[in-house]
Short mmCIF file of C-alpha atoms and ligand atoms in Angstrom, two decimals:
data_model
loop_
_atom_site.label_atom_id
_atom_site.label_comp_id
_atom_site.label_asym_id
_atom_site.label_seq_id
_atom_site.Cartn_x
_atom_site.Cartn_y
_atom_site.Cartn_z
CA UNK A 18 -15.01 -11.06 7.72
CA UNK A 19 -18.74 -10.35 7.51
CA UNK A 20 -18.39 -6.52 7.12
CA UNK A 21 -17.37 -5.06 3.66
CA UNK A 22 -13.75 -3.74 3.67
CA UNK A 23 -13.32 -0.02 4.50
CA UNK A 24 -10.99 0.12 1.82
CA UNK A 25 -10.73 -1.91 -1.19
CA UNK A 26 -8.17 -1.19 -4.03
CA UNK A 27 -7.96 -3.33 -7.08
CA UNK A 28 -5.23 -3.08 -9.66
CA UNK A 29 -4.87 0.62 -9.06
CA UNK A 30 -2.28 2.33 -11.41
CA UNK A 31 -1.00 5.79 -12.26
CA UNK A 32 1.21 6.56 -15.06
CA UNK A 33 2.72 9.89 -15.29
CA UNK A 34 4.07 10.28 -18.88
CA UNK A 35 5.90 7.02 -19.39
CA UNK A 36 6.61 6.22 -15.90
CA UNK A 37 4.44 3.88 -13.98
CA UNK A 38 4.42 5.35 -10.45
CA UNK A 39 1.67 3.28 -8.81
CA UNK A 40 1.71 -0.28 -10.45
CA UNK A 41 -1.56 -2.43 -10.13
CA UNK A 42 -2.02 -2.05 -6.50
CA UNK A 43 -4.17 -4.64 -4.67
CA UNK A 44 -5.02 -4.26 -1.12
CA UNK A 45 -7.82 -4.38 1.48
CA UNK A 46 -8.20 -2.63 4.93
CA UNK A 47 -10.92 -3.89 7.18
CA UNK A 48 -13.07 -1.86 9.54
CA UNK A 49 -11.04 -0.79 12.51
CA UNK A 50 -7.67 -1.67 11.10
CA UNK A 51 -4.70 0.36 10.92
CA UNK A 52 -2.75 -0.15 7.76
CA UNK A 53 0.58 1.37 7.04
CA UNK A 54 1.80 1.66 3.63
CA UNK A 55 5.48 1.81 4.05
CA UNK A 56 7.98 2.94 1.49
CA UNK A 57 11.03 5.27 0.59
CA UNK A 58 10.76 8.62 -0.74
CA UNK A 59 9.35 8.52 -4.39
CA UNK A 60 7.98 4.99 -3.88
CA UNK A 61 4.34 6.03 -4.69
CA UNK A 62 2.69 6.70 -1.36
CA UNK A 63 1.46 10.08 -1.84
CA UNK A 64 0.20 9.25 -5.26
CA UNK A 65 -1.80 6.31 -3.93
CA UNK A 66 -3.24 8.33 -1.18
CA UNK A 67 -4.12 11.15 -3.60
CA UNK A 68 -6.04 8.69 -5.69
CA UNK A 69 -7.82 6.96 -2.88
CA UNK A 70 -8.97 10.42 -1.70
CA UNK A 71 -10.14 11.36 -5.17
CA UNK A 72 -7.68 14.16 -5.61
CA UNK A 73 -5.99 12.29 -8.37
CA UNK A 74 -7.55 10.22 -11.14
CA UNK A 75 -6.20 6.76 -11.61
CA UNK A 76 -4.78 5.69 -14.92
CA UNK A 77 -6.50 2.41 -14.43
CA UNK A 78 -7.87 0.16 -11.60
CA UNK A 79 -10.62 0.67 -9.01
CA UNK A 80 -11.24 1.48 -5.42
CA UNK A 81 -13.87 1.66 -2.90
CA UNK A 82 -14.25 3.37 0.40
CA UNK A 83 -16.87 2.11 2.82
CA UNK A 84 -18.43 0.10 -0.13
CA UNK A 85 -18.70 3.12 -2.27
CA UNK A 86 -16.90 2.95 -5.59
CA UNK A 87 -14.35 5.82 -5.66
CA UNK A 88 -14.54 6.46 -9.41
CA UNK A 89 -18.31 6.02 -10.11
CA UNK A 90 -19.64 7.35 -6.86
CA UNK A 91 -16.75 9.78 -5.45
CA UNK A 92 -19.12 12.03 -3.64
CA UNK A 93 -20.53 9.15 -1.47
CA UNK A 94 -17.08 7.81 -1.02
CA UNK A 95 -15.79 11.29 -0.03
CA UNK A 96 -18.43 11.54 2.57
CA UNK A 97 -17.00 8.49 4.41
CA UNK A 98 -13.32 9.64 4.98
CA UNK A 99 -11.07 12.47 6.03
CA UNK A 100 -7.55 13.11 5.03
CA UNK A 101 -4.60 14.54 6.47
CA UNK A 102 -2.25 15.57 3.79
CA UNK A 103 1.50 15.67 3.87
CA UNK A 104 1.60 19.58 3.63
CA UNK A 105 -0.36 21.42 6.59
CA UNK A 106 -3.33 22.98 4.86
CA UNK A 107 -4.13 25.48 7.53
CA UNK A 108 -4.58 29.56 7.41
CA UNK A 109 -1.48 30.94 8.92
CA UNK A 110 -3.46 34.23 9.52
CA UNK A 111 -6.13 32.52 11.51
CA UNK A 112 -6.06 31.46 15.12
CA UNK A 113 -6.26 27.78 15.98
CA UNK A 114 -9.84 28.07 17.02
CA UNK A 115 -10.81 30.08 13.90
CA UNK A 116 -9.13 27.49 11.62
CA UNK A 117 -11.26 24.63 13.21
CA UNK A 118 -14.30 26.77 12.88
CA UNK A 119 -13.50 27.42 9.28
CA UNK A 120 -13.07 23.56 8.64
CA UNK A 121 -16.39 22.82 10.71
CA UNK A 122 -18.25 25.23 8.29
CA UNK A 123 -16.43 23.90 5.19
CA UNK A 124 -17.75 20.40 6.06
CA UNK A 125 -21.18 21.68 6.83
CA UNK A 126 -20.98 20.43 10.35
CA UNK A 127 -24.25 21.62 12.60
CA UNK A 128 -23.49 25.16 13.99
CA UNK A 129 -25.18 23.87 17.21
CA UNK A 130 -22.42 22.83 19.62
CA UNK A 131 -19.63 23.72 17.07
CA UNK A 132 -17.85 25.76 19.66
CA UNK A 133 -17.81 23.05 22.35
CA UNK A 134 -16.94 20.44 19.78
CA UNK A 135 -13.82 22.41 18.62
CA UNK A 136 -12.77 23.22 22.05
CA UNK A 137 -12.99 19.52 23.04
CA UNK A 138 -10.69 18.59 20.05
CA UNK A 139 -8.43 21.39 20.99
CA UNK A 140 -8.16 20.08 24.52
CA UNK A 141 -7.49 16.38 23.31
CA UNK A 142 -4.65 17.89 21.45
CA UNK A 143 -3.30 19.88 24.36
CA UNK A 144 -3.92 23.00 22.18
CA UNK A 145 -6.68 24.51 24.15
CA UNK A 146 -4.66 27.22 25.87
CA UNK A 147 -3.45 28.22 22.58
CA UNK A 148 -6.76 28.47 20.92
CA UNK A 149 -6.75 32.21 20.24
CA UNK A 150 -3.17 32.27 18.93
CA UNK A 151 -2.37 32.69 15.13
CA UNK A 152 -1.02 29.40 14.04
CA UNK A 153 1.65 30.91 12.02
CA UNK A 154 3.41 31.15 15.41
CA UNK A 155 2.80 27.32 16.10
CA UNK A 156 5.63 24.82 15.88
CA UNK A 157 5.40 22.17 13.06
CA UNK A 158 4.16 19.62 15.55
CA UNK A 159 1.31 21.95 16.78
CA UNK A 160 0.42 22.60 13.16
CA UNK A 161 0.19 18.85 12.30
CA UNK A 162 -1.83 18.11 15.45
CA UNK A 163 -4.19 20.82 14.50
CA UNK A 164 -4.42 19.49 11.00
CA UNK A 165 -5.36 16.08 12.33
CA UNK A 166 -7.89 17.73 14.86
CA UNK A 167 -9.60 19.38 11.91
CA UNK A 168 -9.80 16.18 9.91
CA UNK A 169 -11.32 14.42 13.04
CA UNK A 170 -13.99 17.04 13.53
CA UNK A 171 -16.41 15.36 11.37
CA UNK A 172 -15.73 11.94 13.13
CA UNK A 173 -14.77 10.05 9.92
CA UNK A 174 -15.10 6.15 9.78
CA UNK A 175 -12.07 6.14 7.66
CA UNK A 176 -8.87 8.37 8.17
CA UNK A 177 -6.12 8.80 5.53
CA UNK A 178 -2.86 10.23 6.80
CA UNK A 179 -0.01 10.83 4.49
CA UNK A 180 3.27 10.74 6.50
CA UNK A 181 1.59 12.15 9.62
CA UNK A 182 4.78 12.41 11.78
CA UNK A 183 7.39 13.37 9.25
CA UNK A 184 9.97 15.97 10.48
CA UNK A 185 8.21 16.32 14.10
CA UNK A 186 9.78 16.45 17.36
CA UNK A 187 9.60 13.31 19.41
CA UNK A 188 6.97 14.63 21.85
CA UNK A 189 4.56 15.49 18.98
CA UNK A 190 5.14 12.18 17.34
CA UNK A 191 4.44 10.24 20.51
CA UNK A 192 1.28 12.26 21.04
CA UNK A 193 0.01 11.56 17.48
CA UNK A 194 0.70 7.93 17.96
CA UNK A 195 -1.40 7.79 21.05
CA UNK A 196 -4.34 9.53 19.54
CA UNK A 197 -4.12 7.30 16.28
CA UNK A 198 -4.05 4.23 18.58
CA UNK A 199 -7.02 5.73 20.50
CA UNK A 200 -8.96 6.17 17.37
CA UNK A 201 -8.16 2.67 16.33
CA UNK A 202 -9.62 1.22 19.45
CA UNK A 203 -12.75 3.36 18.83
CA UNK A 204 -13.18 1.57 15.55
CA UNK A 205 -11.74 4.07 13.13
CA UNK A 206 -10.13 2.58 10.07
CA UNK A 207 -6.72 4.34 9.48
CA UNK A 208 -4.68 4.28 6.43
CA UNK A 209 -1.35 5.90 6.92
CA UNK A 210 1.74 6.07 4.65
CA UNK A 211 5.18 6.37 6.49
CA UNK A 212 8.82 5.82 5.75
CA UNK A 213 9.46 5.34 9.33
CA UNK A 214 9.82 1.60 10.04
CA UNK A 215 9.55 2.50 13.68
CA UNK A 216 6.02 4.04 13.19
CA UNK A 217 4.67 1.26 11.18
CA UNK A 218 5.97 -1.39 13.47
CA UNK A 219 4.38 0.47 16.46
CA UNK A 220 1.11 1.41 15.14
CA UNK A 221 0.11 -1.01 12.26
CA UNK A 222 -2.06 -4.14 12.34
CA UNK A 223 -0.92 -4.63 9.00
CA UNK A 224 2.06 -3.21 6.86
CA UNK A 225 2.24 -3.12 3.15
CA UNK A 226 5.71 -2.48 1.70
CA UNK A 227 5.74 -0.34 -1.57
CA UNK A 228 8.75 -0.16 -3.81
CA UNK A 229 8.66 1.63 -7.06
CA UNK A 230 4.99 1.64 -6.95
CA UNK A 231 4.62 -2.03 -6.31
CA UNK A 232 3.36 -3.84 -3.20
CA UNK A 233 6.27 -6.38 -2.62
CA UNK A 234 5.22 -7.58 0.71
CA UNK A 235 2.10 -7.43 3.05
CA UNK A 236 1.19 -8.70 6.34
CA UNK A 237 1.41 -8.19 10.05
CA UNK A 238 4.90 -7.36 11.40
CA UNK A 239 4.88 -11.02 12.71
CA UNK A 240 3.93 -12.40 9.11
CA UNK A 241 6.82 -10.45 7.56
CA UNK A 242 9.16 -11.39 10.26
CA UNK A 243 8.14 -15.17 9.69
CA UNK A 244 9.34 -14.86 6.24
CA UNK A 245 12.89 -14.38 7.62
CA UNK A 246 13.37 -17.09 10.05
CA UNK A 247 16.89 -17.08 9.87
CA UNK A 248 17.22 -13.58 11.17
CA UNK A 249 16.12 -14.44 14.48
CA UNK A 250 18.84 -15.37 16.91
CA UNK A 251 19.79 -16.08 20.47
CA UNK A 252 23.08 -14.70 21.77
CA UNK A 253 24.76 -15.69 24.93
CA UNK A 254 27.24 -13.17 26.37
CA UNK A 255 30.11 -14.72 28.12
CA UNK A 256 31.48 -13.43 31.41
CA UNK A 257 34.88 -14.59 30.48
CA UNK A 258 36.63 -16.14 27.64
CA UNK A 259 36.22 -19.86 27.24
CA UNK A 260 39.24 -21.83 27.08
CA UNK A 261 39.84 -23.86 23.96
CA UNK A 262 38.46 -26.89 25.53
CA UNK A 263 35.26 -25.26 26.92
CA UNK A 264 34.76 -23.73 23.60
CA UNK A 265 34.90 -27.13 21.90
CA UNK A 266 32.68 -28.76 24.31
CA UNK A 267 30.27 -25.83 24.22
CA UNK A 268 30.01 -25.83 20.51
CA UNK A 269 29.53 -29.43 20.18
CA UNK A 270 26.82 -29.53 22.91
CA UNK A 271 25.08 -26.59 21.48
CA UNK A 272 25.09 -27.99 17.98
CA UNK A 273 23.67 -31.20 19.23
CA UNK A 274 20.62 -29.65 21.06
CA UNK A 275 19.98 -26.20 19.56
CA UNK A 276 17.97 -25.99 16.27
CA UNK A 277 19.98 -23.72 14.24
CA UNK A 278 23.47 -22.39 13.21
CA UNK A 279 25.80 -22.29 16.37
CA UNK A 280 28.75 -20.00 16.23
CA UNK A 281 31.07 -18.15 18.70
CA UNK A 282 32.04 -14.59 17.93
CA UNK A 283 35.45 -14.18 19.51
CA UNK A 284 35.49 -10.35 19.13
CA UNK A 285 32.33 -9.88 21.17
CA UNK A 286 32.78 -13.03 23.21
CA UNK A 287 29.29 -14.21 22.36
CA UNK A 288 27.83 -17.72 21.48
CA UNK A 289 25.01 -17.19 19.12
CA UNK A 290 22.42 -19.48 17.47
CA UNK A 291 20.71 -18.38 14.30
CA UNK A 292 17.45 -20.16 14.47
CA UNK A 293 16.62 -22.16 11.44
CA UNK A 294 13.07 -21.80 12.31
CA UNK A 295 11.13 -19.27 14.56
CA UNK A 296 9.08 -22.09 15.97
CA UNK A 297 12.22 -23.66 17.67
CA UNK A 298 12.91 -20.63 19.82
CA UNK A 299 11.67 -22.07 23.11
CA UNK A 300 13.23 -25.47 22.45
CA UNK A 301 16.52 -23.79 21.60
CA UNK A 302 16.29 -21.47 24.67
CA UNK A 303 15.81 -24.70 26.93
CA UNK A 304 18.77 -26.27 25.41
CA UNK A 305 20.74 -23.07 26.15
CA UNK A 306 19.83 -22.89 29.73
CA UNK A 307 20.47 -26.51 30.29
CA UNK A 308 23.95 -25.93 28.91
CA UNK A 309 24.50 -22.79 31.10
CA UNK A 310 23.28 -24.51 34.20
CA UNK A 311 24.90 -28.16 33.82
CA UNK A 312 28.27 -26.76 32.67
CA UNK A 313 28.20 -23.76 34.92
CA UNK A 314 28.93 -21.44 31.91
CA UNK A 315 29.77 -17.99 33.26
CA UNK A 316 27.45 -15.67 31.54
CA UNK A 317 26.60 -11.82 31.63
CA UNK A 318 23.31 -12.16 29.63
CA UNK A 319 21.15 -13.93 27.05
CA UNK A 320 19.28 -12.09 24.54
CA UNK A 321 17.11 -13.00 21.58
CA UNK A 322 17.18 -10.55 18.59
CA UNK A 323 14.62 -10.29 16.15
CA UNK A 324 14.99 -8.58 12.66
CA UNK A 325 13.85 -4.95 12.85
CA UNK A 326 11.26 -3.87 10.27
CA UNK A 327 14.22 -2.12 8.40
CA UNK A 328 15.99 -5.45 8.08
CA UNK A 329 12.79 -7.09 6.73
CA UNK A 330 12.21 -4.21 4.59
CA UNK A 331 15.71 -4.31 3.07
CA UNK A 332 15.83 -8.26 2.76
CA UNK A 333 12.23 -8.09 0.99
CA UNK A 334 12.89 -5.06 -1.15
CA UNK A 335 16.41 -6.29 -2.33
CA UNK A 336 15.87 -10.01 -2.20
CA UNK A 337 19.19 -10.47 -3.90
CA UNK A 338 21.24 -8.61 -1.46
CA UNK A 339 22.51 -10.61 1.53
CA UNK A 340 20.57 -9.99 4.78
CA UNK A 341 22.31 -7.53 7.12
CA UNK A 342 23.73 -8.96 10.31
CA UNK A 343 21.81 -8.13 13.43
CA UNK A 344 23.33 -6.58 16.58
CA UNK A 345 21.59 -8.38 19.47
CA UNK A 346 18.82 -6.36 21.22
CA UNK A 347 19.65 -5.33 24.74
CA UNK A 348 20.55 -8.27 26.88
CA UNK A 349 17.77 -9.89 29.01
CA UNK A 350 19.58 -10.96 32.22
CA UNK A 351 19.02 -14.55 33.14
CA UNK A 352 19.19 -15.98 36.55
CA UNK A 353 22.48 -14.49 37.37
CA UNK A 354 21.58 -13.03 40.94
CA UNK A 355 22.19 -15.58 43.77
N1 ADP B 30 2.39 15.07 -11.01
C1 ADP B 30 3.36 14.16 -11.12
N2 ADP B 30 3.94 14.22 -12.33
C2 ADP B 30 5.05 13.49 -12.64
N3 ADP B 30 5.62 12.68 -11.72
C3 ADP B 30 5.03 12.76 -10.59
C4 ADP B 30 3.96 13.46 -10.15
N4 ADP B 30 3.67 13.21 -8.83
C5 ADP B 30 4.65 12.27 -8.34
N5 ADP B 30 5.40 11.99 -9.39
C6 ADP B 30 6.58 11.01 -9.24
O1 ADP B 30 6.08 9.86 -8.82
C7 ADP B 30 6.97 9.16 -8.00
C8 ADP B 30 6.14 8.83 -6.59
O2 ADP B 30 5.90 10.04 -5.98
P1 ADP B 30 5.04 9.88 -4.50
O3 ADP B 30 3.88 9.21 -4.70
O4 ADP B 30 4.93 11.45 -4.25
O5 ADP B 30 6.07 9.17 -3.76
P2 ADP B 30 6.07 9.04 -2.08
O6 ADP B 30 4.93 9.81 -1.53
O7 ADP B 30 6.26 7.71 -1.69
O8 ADP B 30 7.43 9.88 -1.74
C9 ADP B 30 8.04 10.13 -7.68
O9 ADP B 30 9.01 9.63 -8.50
C10 ADP B 30 7.50 11.54 -8.18
O10 ADP B 30 8.52 12.21 -8.81
MG1 MG B 31 4.86 11.39 -0.13
#
């Protein structure tokens, strides 16, 4: 990577009283990357964002934003990012337009073209028709969108968002996700916190999992999945119950050719192969299709199931707890039609 990291964090620590709430955090976010810091309530996400946005002084450690040291050069660092905090920071007694105009002045943005710029932002968030309404009457989703619009007015290169979609309706969440994805494609570096696994999985290039102030795992969703090879499986749903003889021959055939642990779930009438290694997925799928075709196995579907981020998260954050059993993903029908 030739460019300097947009965010670089070294051994960042915050102690409140005797409690270490953020514990020697190390991370880097590259230009144009969307990084999600994922953790339960109380994990230390807001404390981390508050330190990185210079609202809270770290107990120890360092960080820089766009190459500017956040502790020795906070003003420069501050000029490079915008932040959307968890609590909506808007004036309820002002209209949507007035709120953004206030933000525009606060940032010292040029007066020239301010009106047009604000209208353009309102329009992007489907709020133009509500421009003259007091935001005290807005839904939570609309208020959050307006907060993000405010942060984006100054076209930041780095955007911090603390739980941007918490408590919002599905439509607003979807809209925020779309706009964040668009910003990422424009090259904006985004650092967001979330406790929604789905959100991290959907948006993030990389995810860091924070548990009690410590980063316990980091990587792309695929990297994290790769650490849990055994959690991927192939399931074959039978159209009818196999006879004892069919069951025996199927199990022995699959055990010979498939790479993984083969079992038959009597209750659900499913053969499943827990892959011993994700790399063996295609070979094993081939072995399964061969078995189905040559032995005329009556099936209703074949599916592969991947661990969800939730399972990955649980498995990594409680290493000693056994991995939860996966319900297979919706079946992908395989060559049933004649
Ligand atoms: N100003 C503070 N003084 C003492 N403890 C705090 C303070 N701010 C946060 N904490 C504690 O630090 C922990 C992490 O909080 P926070 O960073 O808000 O977590 P998250 O955003 O992940 O839910 C919590 O246990 C919280 O009670
Ligand atoms: Mg928080």
